[in-house]
GROMACS .gro file of C-alpha atoms in nm:
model
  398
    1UNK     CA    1   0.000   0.000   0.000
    2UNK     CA    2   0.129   0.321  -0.043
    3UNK     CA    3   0.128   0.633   0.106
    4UNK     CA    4   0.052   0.997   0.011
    5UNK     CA    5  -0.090   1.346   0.129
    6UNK     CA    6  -0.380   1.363  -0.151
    7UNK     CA    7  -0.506   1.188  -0.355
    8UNK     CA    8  -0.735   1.342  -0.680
    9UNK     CA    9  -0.996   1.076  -0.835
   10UNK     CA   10  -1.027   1.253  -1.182
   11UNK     CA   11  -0.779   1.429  -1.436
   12UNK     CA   12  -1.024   1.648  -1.588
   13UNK     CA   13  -1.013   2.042  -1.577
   14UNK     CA   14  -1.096   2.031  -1.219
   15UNK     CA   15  -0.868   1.753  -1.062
   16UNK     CA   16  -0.537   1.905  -1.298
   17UNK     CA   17  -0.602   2.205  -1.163
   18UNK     CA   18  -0.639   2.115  -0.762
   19UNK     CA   19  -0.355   1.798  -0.768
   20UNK     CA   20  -0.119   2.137  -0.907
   21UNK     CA   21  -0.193   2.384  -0.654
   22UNK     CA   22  -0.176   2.063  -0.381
   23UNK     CA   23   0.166   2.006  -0.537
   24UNK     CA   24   0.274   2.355  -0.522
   25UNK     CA   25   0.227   2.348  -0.165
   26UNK     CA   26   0.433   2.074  -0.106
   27UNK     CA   27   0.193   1.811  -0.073
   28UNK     CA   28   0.256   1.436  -0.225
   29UNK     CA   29  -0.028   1.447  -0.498
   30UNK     CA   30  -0.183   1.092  -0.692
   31UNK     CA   31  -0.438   1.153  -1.009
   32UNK     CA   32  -0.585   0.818  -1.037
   33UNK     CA   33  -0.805   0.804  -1.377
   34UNK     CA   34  -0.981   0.508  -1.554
   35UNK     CA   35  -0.878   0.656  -1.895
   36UNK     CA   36  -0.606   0.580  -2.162
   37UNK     CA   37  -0.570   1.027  -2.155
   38UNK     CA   38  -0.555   1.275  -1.952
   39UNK     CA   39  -0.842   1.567  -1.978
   40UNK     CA   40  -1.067   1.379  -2.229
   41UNK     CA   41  -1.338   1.619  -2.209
   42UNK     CA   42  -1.149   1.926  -2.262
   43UNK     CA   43  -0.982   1.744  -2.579
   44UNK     CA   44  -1.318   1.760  -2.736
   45UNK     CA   45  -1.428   2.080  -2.592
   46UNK     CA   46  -1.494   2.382  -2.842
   47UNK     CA   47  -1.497   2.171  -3.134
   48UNK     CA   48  -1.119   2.078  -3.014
   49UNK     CA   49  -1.041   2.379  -2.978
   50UNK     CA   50  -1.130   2.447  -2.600
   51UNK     CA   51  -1.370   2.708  -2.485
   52UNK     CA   52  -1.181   2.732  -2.182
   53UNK     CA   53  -1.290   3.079  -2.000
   54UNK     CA   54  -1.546   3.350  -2.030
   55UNK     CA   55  -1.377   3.667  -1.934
   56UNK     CA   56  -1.786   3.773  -1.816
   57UNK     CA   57  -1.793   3.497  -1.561
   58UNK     CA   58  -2.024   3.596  -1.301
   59UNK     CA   59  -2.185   3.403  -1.038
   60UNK     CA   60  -2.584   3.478  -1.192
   61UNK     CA   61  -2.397   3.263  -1.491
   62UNK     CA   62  -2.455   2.951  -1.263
   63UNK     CA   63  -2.730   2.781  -1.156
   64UNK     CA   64  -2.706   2.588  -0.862
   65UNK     CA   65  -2.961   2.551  -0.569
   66UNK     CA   66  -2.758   2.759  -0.373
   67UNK     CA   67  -2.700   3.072  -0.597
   68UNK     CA   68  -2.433   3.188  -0.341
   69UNK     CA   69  -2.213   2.894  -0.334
   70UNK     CA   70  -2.011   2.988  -0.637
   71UNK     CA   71  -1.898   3.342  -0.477
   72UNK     CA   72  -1.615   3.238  -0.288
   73UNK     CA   73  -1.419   3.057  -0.532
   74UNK     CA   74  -1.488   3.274  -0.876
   75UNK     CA   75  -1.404   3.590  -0.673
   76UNK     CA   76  -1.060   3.416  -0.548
   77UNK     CA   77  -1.000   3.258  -0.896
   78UNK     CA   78  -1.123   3.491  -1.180
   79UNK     CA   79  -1.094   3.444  -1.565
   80UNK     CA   80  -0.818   3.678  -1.555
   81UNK     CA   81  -0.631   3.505  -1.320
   82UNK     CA   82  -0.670   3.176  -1.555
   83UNK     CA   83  -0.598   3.408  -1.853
   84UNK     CA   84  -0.235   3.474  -1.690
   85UNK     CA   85  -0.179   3.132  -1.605
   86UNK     CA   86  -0.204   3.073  -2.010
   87UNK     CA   87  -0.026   3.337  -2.103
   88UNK     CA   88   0.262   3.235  -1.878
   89UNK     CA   89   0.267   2.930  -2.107
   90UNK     CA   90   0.236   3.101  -2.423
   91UNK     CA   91  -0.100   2.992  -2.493
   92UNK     CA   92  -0.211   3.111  -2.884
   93UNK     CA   93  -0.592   3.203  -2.840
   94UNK     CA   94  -0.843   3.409  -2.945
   95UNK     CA   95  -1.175   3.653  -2.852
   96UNK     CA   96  -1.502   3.589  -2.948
   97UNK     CA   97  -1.799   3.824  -2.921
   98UNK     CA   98  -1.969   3.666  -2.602
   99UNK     CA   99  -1.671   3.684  -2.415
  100UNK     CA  100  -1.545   3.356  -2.521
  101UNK     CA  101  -1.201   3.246  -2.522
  102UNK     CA  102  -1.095   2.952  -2.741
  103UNK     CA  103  -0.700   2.806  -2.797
  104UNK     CA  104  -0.641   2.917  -3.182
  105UNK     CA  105  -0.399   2.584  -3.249
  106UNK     CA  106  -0.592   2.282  -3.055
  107UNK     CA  107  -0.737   2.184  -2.728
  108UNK     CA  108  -0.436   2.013  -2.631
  109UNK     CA  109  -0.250   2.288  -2.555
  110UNK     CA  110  -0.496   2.375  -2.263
  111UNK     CA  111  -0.473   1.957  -2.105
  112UNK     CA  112  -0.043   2.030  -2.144
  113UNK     CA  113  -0.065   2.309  -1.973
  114UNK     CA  114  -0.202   2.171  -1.665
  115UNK     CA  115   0.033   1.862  -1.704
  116UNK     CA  116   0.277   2.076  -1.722
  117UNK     CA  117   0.206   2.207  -1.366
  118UNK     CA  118   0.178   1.907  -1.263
  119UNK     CA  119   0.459   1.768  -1.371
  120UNK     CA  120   0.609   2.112  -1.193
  121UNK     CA  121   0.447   2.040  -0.845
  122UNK     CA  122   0.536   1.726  -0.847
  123UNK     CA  123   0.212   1.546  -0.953
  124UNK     CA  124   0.186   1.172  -1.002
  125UNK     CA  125  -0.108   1.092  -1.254
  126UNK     CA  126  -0.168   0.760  -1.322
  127UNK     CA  127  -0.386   0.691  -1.621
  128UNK     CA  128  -0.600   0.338  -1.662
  129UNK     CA  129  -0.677   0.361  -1.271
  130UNK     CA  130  -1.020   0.244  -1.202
  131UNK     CA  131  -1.124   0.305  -0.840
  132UNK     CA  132  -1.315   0.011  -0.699
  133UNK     CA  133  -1.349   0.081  -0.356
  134UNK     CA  134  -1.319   0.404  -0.088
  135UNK     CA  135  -1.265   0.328   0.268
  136UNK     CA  136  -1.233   0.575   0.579
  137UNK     CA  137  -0.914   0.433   0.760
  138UNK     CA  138  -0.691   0.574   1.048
  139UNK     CA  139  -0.811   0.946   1.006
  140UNK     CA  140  -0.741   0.899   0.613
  141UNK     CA  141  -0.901   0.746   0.321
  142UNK     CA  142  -0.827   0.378   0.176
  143UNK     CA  143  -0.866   0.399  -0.198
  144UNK     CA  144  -0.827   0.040  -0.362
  145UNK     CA  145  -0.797   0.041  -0.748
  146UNK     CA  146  -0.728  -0.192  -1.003
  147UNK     CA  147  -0.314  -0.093  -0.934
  148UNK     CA  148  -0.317  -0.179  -0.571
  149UNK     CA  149  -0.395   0.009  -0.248
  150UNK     CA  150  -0.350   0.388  -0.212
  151UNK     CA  151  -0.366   0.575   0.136
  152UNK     CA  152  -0.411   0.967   0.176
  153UNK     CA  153  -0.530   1.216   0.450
  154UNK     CA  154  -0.677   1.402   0.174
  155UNK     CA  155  -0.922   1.315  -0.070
  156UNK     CA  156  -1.088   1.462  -0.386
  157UNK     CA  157  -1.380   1.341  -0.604
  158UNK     CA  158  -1.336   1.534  -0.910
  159UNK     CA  159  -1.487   1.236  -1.099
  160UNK     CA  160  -1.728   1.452  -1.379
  161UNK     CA  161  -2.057   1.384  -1.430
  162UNK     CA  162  -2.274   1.116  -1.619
  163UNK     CA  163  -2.186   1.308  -1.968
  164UNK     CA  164  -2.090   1.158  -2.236
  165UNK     CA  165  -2.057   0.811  -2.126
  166UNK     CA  166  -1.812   0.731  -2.426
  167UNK     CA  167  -1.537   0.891  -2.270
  168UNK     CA  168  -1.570   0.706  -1.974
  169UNK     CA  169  -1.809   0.907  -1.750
  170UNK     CA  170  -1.940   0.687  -1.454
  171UNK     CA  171  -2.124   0.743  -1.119
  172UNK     CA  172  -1.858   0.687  -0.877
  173UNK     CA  173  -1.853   1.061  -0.713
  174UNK     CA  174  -2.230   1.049  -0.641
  175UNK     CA  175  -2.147   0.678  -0.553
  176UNK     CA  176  -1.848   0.817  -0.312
  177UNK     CA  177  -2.078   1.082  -0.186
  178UNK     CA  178  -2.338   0.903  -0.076
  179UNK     CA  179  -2.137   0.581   0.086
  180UNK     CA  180  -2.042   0.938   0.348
  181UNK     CA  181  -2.408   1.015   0.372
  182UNK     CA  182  -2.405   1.362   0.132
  183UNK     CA  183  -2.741   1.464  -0.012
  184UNK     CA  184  -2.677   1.401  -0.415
  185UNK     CA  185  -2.963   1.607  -0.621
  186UNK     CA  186  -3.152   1.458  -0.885
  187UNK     CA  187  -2.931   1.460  -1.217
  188UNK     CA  188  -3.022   1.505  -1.543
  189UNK     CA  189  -2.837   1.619  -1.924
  190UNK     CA  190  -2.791   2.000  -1.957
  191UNK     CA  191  -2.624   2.230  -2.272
  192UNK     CA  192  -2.789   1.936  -2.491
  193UNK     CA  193  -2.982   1.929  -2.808
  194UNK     CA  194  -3.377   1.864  -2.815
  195UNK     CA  195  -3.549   1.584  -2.961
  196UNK     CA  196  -3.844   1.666  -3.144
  197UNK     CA  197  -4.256   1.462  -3.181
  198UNK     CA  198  -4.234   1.238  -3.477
  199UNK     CA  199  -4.515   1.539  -3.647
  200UNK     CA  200  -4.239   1.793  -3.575
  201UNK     CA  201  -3.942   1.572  -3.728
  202UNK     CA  202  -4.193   1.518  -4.048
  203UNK     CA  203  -4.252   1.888  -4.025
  204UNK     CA  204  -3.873   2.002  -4.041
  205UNK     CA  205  -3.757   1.679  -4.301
  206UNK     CA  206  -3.530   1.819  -4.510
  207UNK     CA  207  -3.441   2.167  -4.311
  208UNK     CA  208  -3.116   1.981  -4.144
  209UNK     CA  209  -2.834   2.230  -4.082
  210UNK     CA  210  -3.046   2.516  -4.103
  211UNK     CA  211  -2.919   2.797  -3.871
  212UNK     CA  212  -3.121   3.071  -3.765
  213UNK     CA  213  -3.051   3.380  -3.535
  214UNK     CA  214  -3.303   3.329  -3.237
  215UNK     CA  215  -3.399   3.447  -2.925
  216UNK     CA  216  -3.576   3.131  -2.713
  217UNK     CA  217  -3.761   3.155  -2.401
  218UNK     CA  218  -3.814   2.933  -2.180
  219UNK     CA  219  -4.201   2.899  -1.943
  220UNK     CA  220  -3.991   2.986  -1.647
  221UNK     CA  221  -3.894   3.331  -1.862
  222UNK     CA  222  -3.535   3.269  -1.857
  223UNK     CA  223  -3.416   3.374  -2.267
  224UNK     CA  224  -3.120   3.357  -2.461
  225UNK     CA  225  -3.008   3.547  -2.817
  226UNK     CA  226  -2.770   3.315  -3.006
  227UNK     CA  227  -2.850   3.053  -3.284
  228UNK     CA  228  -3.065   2.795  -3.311
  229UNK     CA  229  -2.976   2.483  -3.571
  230UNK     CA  230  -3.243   2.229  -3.709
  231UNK     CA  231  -3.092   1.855  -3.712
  232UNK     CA  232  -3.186   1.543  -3.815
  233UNK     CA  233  -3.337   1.453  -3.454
  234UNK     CA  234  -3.443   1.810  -3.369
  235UNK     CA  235  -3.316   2.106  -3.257
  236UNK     CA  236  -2.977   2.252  -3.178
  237UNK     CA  237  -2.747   2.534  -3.181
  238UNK     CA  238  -2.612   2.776  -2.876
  239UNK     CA  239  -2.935   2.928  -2.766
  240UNK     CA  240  -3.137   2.548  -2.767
  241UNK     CA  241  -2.856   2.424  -2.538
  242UNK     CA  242  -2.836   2.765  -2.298
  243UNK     CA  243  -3.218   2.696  -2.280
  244UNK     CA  244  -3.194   2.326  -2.228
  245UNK     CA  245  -3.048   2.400  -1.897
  246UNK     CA  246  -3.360   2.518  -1.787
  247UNK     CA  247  -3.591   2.323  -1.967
  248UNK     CA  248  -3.864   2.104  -1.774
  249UNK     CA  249  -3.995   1.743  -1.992
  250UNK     CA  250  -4.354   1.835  -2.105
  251UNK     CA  251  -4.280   2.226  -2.148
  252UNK     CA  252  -4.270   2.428  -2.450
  253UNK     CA  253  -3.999   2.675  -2.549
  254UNK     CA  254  -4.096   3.004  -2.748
  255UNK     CA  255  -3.860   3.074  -3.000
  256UNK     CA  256  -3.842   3.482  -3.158
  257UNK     CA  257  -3.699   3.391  -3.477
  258UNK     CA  258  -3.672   3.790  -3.576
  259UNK     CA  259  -3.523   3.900  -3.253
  260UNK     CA  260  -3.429   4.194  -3.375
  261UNK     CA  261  -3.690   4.321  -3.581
  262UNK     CA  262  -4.089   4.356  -3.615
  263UNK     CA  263  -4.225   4.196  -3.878
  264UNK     CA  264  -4.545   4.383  -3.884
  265UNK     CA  265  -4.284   4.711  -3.957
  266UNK     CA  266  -4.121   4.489  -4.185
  267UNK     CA  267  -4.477   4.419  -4.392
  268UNK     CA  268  -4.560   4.806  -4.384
  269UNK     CA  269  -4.280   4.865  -4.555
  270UNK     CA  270  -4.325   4.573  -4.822
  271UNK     CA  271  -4.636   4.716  -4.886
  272UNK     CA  272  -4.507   5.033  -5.036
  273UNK     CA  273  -4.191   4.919  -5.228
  274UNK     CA  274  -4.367   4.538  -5.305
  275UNK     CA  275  -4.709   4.490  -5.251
  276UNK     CA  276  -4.747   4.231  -5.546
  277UNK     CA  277  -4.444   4.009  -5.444
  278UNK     CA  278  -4.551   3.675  -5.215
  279UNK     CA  279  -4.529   3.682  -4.897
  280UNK     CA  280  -4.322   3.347  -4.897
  281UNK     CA  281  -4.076   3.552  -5.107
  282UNK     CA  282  -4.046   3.821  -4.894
  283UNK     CA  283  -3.994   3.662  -4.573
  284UNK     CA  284  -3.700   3.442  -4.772
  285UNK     CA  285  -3.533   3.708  -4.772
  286UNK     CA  286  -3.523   3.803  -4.377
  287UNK     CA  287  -3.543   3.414  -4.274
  288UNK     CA  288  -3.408   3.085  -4.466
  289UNK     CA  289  -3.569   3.000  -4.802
  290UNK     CA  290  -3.639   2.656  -4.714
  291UNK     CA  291  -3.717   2.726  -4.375
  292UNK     CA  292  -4.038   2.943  -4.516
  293UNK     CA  293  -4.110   2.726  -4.810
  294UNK     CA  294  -4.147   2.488  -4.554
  295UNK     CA  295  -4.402   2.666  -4.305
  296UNK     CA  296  -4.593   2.745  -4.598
  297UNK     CA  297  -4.643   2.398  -4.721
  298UNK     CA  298  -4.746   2.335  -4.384
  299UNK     CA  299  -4.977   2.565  -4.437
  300UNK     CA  300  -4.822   2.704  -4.064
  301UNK     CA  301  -4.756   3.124  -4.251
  302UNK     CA  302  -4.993   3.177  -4.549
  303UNK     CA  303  -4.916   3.235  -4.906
  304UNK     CA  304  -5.037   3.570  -5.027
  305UNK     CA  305  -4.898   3.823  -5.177
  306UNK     CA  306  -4.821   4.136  -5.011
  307UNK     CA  307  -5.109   4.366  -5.096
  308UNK     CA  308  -5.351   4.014  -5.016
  309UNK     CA  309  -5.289   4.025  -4.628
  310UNK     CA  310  -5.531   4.163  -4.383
  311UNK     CA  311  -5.471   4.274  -4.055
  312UNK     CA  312  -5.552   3.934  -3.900
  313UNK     CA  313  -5.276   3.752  -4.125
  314UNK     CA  314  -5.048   3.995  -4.012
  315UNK     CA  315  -5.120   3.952  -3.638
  316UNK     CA  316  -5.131   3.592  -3.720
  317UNK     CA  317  -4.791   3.617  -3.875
  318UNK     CA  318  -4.665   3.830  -3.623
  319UNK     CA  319  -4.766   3.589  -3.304
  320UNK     CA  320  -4.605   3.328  -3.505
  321UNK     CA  321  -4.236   3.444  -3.615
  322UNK     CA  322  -4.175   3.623  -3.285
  323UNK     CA  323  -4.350   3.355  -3.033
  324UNK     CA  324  -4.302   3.020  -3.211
  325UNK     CA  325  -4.426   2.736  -2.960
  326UNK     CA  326  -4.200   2.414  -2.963
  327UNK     CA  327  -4.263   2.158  -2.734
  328UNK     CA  328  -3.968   1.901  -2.754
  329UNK     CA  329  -4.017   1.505  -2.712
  330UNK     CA  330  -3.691   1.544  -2.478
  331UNK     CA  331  -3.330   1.568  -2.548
  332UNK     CA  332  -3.066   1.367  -2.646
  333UNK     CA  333  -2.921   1.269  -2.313
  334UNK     CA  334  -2.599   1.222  -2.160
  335UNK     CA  335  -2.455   1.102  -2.483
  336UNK     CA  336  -2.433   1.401  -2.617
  337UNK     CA  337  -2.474   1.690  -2.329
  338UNK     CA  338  -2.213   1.891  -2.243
  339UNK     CA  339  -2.241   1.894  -1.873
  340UNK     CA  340  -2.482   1.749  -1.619
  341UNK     CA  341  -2.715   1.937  -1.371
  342UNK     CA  342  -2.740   1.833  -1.014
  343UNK     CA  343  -2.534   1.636  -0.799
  344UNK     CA  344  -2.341   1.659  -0.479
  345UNK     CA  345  -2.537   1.910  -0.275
  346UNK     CA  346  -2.342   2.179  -0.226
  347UNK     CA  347  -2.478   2.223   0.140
  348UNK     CA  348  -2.306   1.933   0.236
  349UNK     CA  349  -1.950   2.123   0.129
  350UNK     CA  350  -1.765   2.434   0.231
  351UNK     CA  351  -1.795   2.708  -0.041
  352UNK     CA  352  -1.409   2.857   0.020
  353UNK     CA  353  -1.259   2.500   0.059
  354UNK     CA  354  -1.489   2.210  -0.096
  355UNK     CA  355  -1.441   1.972   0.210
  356UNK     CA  356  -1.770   1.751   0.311
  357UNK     CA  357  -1.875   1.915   0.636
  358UNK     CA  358  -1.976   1.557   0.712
  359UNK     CA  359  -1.691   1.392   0.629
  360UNK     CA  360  -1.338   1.537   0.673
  361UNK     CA  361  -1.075   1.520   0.498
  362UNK     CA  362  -1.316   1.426   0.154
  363UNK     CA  363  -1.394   1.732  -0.098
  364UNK     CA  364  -1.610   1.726  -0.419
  365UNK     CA  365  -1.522   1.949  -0.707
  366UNK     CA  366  -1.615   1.953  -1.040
  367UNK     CA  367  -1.918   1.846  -1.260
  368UNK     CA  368  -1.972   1.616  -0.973
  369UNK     CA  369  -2.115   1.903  -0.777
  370UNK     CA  370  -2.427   2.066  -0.804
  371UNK     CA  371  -2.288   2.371  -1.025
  372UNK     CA  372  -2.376   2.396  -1.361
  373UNK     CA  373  -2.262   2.684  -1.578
  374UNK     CA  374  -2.375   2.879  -1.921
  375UNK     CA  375  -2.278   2.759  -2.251
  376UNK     CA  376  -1.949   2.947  -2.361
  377UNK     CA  377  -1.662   2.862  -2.108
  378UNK     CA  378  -1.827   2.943  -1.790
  379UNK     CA  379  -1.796   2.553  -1.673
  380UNK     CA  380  -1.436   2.560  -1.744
  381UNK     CA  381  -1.397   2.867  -1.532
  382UNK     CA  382  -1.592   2.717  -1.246
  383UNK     CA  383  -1.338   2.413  -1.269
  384UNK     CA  384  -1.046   2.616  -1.243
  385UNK     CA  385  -1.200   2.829  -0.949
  386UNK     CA  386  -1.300   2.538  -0.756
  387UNK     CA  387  -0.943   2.347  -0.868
  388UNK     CA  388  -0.757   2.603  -0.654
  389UNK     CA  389  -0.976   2.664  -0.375
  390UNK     CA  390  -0.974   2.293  -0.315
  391UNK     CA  391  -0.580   2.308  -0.390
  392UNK     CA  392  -0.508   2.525  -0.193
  393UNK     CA  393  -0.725   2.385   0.117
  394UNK     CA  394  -0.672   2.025   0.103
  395UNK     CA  395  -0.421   1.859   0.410
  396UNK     CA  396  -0.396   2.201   0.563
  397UNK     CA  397  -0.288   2.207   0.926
  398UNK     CA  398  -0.581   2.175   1.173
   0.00000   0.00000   0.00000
């Protein structure tokens, strides 16, 4: 069996980041992951190219059950501060509108930066580590894996979530979490695509990576402006995920698809410079062709010309671009969400230092916790926050 300060169950975003600070400190650090890589998620992240921060990171960009619990951590680790930390390294990235910040060569750059502190603090990761059992032992924790026995006074669960199960995503942290009697929330898939009614998926045949600038609401009001995109099982694109997030099974979302404009405006003017044009060709030219062509065989916007509509087709027309009503079949699950809501109740752990209050000595950080960011490199940032807090806490002096 051996012996060491802390050990880190996970070398994701969140576990790279706390087994480096750990290090730093002077503490004997041990990774132990089931995978053949290091920081498989962020390799994928971004379209491999890593959304890693959002320089906008604020704590209302969370939702959690306890809105305050991020505080602590994002004020003491900010996107600037993770912004140095890359520069340090000579990181090549780049800006995008929403605050975004993406690597401009390949996600890889972001998982060898962290093994590169690692490797600095004196980090031992071992890769292909499958933890089988956790133990409470001698004022420590007994971690038996598939390379032997491992003993630690310290001990973090940054295990992920049940996301994308491919990669190797498994329930161990709830698993670990409740064996020391922590409340673990309901989960569920978040930032994922909807599935659509077989009517709807007949409806949209053929409209498959369509993109349209949106804004979609959600019945609990929350809305977000980005894009929606029509695939082959439904709906996509940045503002479906954002809104998936807060998305109940059985609700509809109501999607503005001219966000910025008012298409009764729009009609007055038509009416002056081309009354005898069709509608459908009008609106093709402020929404997709083929998106319109196929409302209007659907018989869903009518096909007049310009001069033809009355003031109820216009009102008609008008409730229907700027509130359509979607109700999704569901989404498509773990498989392909980007993160997953609920988890380890964060009442059960210190905000500033991620320990269990319930269990010394054990801390939760991570996916694995009941924080669950935006869309756009907010759940990145929380991982790095929480990754030093916990770092920088764990086998402290009592």
């Amino acid at each position: 069996m051996k012996q060491v300060d802390v050990i880190v169950i996970g070398a994701g975003a969140a576990g790279l980041m706390c087994a480096a600070q750990a290090g730093y400190r002077g503490k004997q650090v041990l990774v132990l992951d089931m995978g053949k890589k290091p920081g498989r998620k962020i390799l994928i992240s971004g379209g491999g190219r890593c959304n890693f921060t959002n320089e906008g990171a604020k704590p209302e960009n969370y939702l959690c059950q306890n809105p305050h619990f991020v505080k602590s951590a994002l004020s003491r680790y900010s996107a600037q501060d993770f912004v140095e930390l890359v520069d340090r390294h000579g990181l090549a990235y780049h800006h995008k509108t929403l605050g975004q910040l993406f690597c401009d060569n390949s996600a890889q750059d972001i998982v060898d930066i962290l093994l590169t502190e690692c490797d600095w603090a004196g980090v031992t990761v071992s890769l292909r580590s499958e933890v089988l059992q956790v133990q409470k032992q001698d004022g420590g924790y007994l971690v038996n894996t598939n390379n032997g026995e491992f003993y630690c006074t310290s001990l973090v669960v940054a295990s992920g979530g049940l996301t994308m199960p491919k990669l190797g995503a498994t329930p161990i942290g709830y698993n670990i979490a409740k064996q020391f009697g922590l409340n673990v929330l309901p989960t569920t898939a978040a930032l994922v695509p909807f599935t659509l009614h077989d009517h709807d998926k007949e409806r949209f045949d053929g409209l498959s990576g369509i993109s349209i600038a949106t804004s979609v609401t959600s019945e609990s009001g929350v809305s977000f402006k980005e894009n929606i995109l029509f695939t082959h099982r439904g709906l996509s694109g940045p503002a479906i995920l954002q809104i998936s997030s807060f998305w109940q099974a059985g609700e509809s979302v109501s999607i503005n698809l001219l966000p910025e404009s008012d298409i009764t405006n729009i009609i007055k003017e038509w009416r002056e410079s081309n009354p005898k044009k069709s509608l459908k060709n009008m609106l093709a030219t402020v929404l997709p062709k083929s998106f319109i062509e196929a409302m209007v065989s659907q018989q869903d916007i009518t096909d007049k010309t310009i001069s033809q509509l009355s003031n109820q087709d216009i009102t008609q027309l008008s409730q229907y671009l700027h509130s359509w009503q979607i109700k999704p079949n569901g989404t498509e699950g773990y498989r392909t969400a980007e993160v997953t809501l609920g988890g380890v109740d964060t009442d059960e752990l210190s905000s500033k230092t991620f320990e269990a209050k319930k269990a010394p000595g054990l801390y939760f950080i991570g996916e694995v916790i009941d924080v669950t960011g935006w869309l756009g490199g907010y759940n990145f940032q929380f991982a790095w926050s929480c990754g030093m807090a916990c770092g920088l806490a764990v086998d402290a002096e009592k």
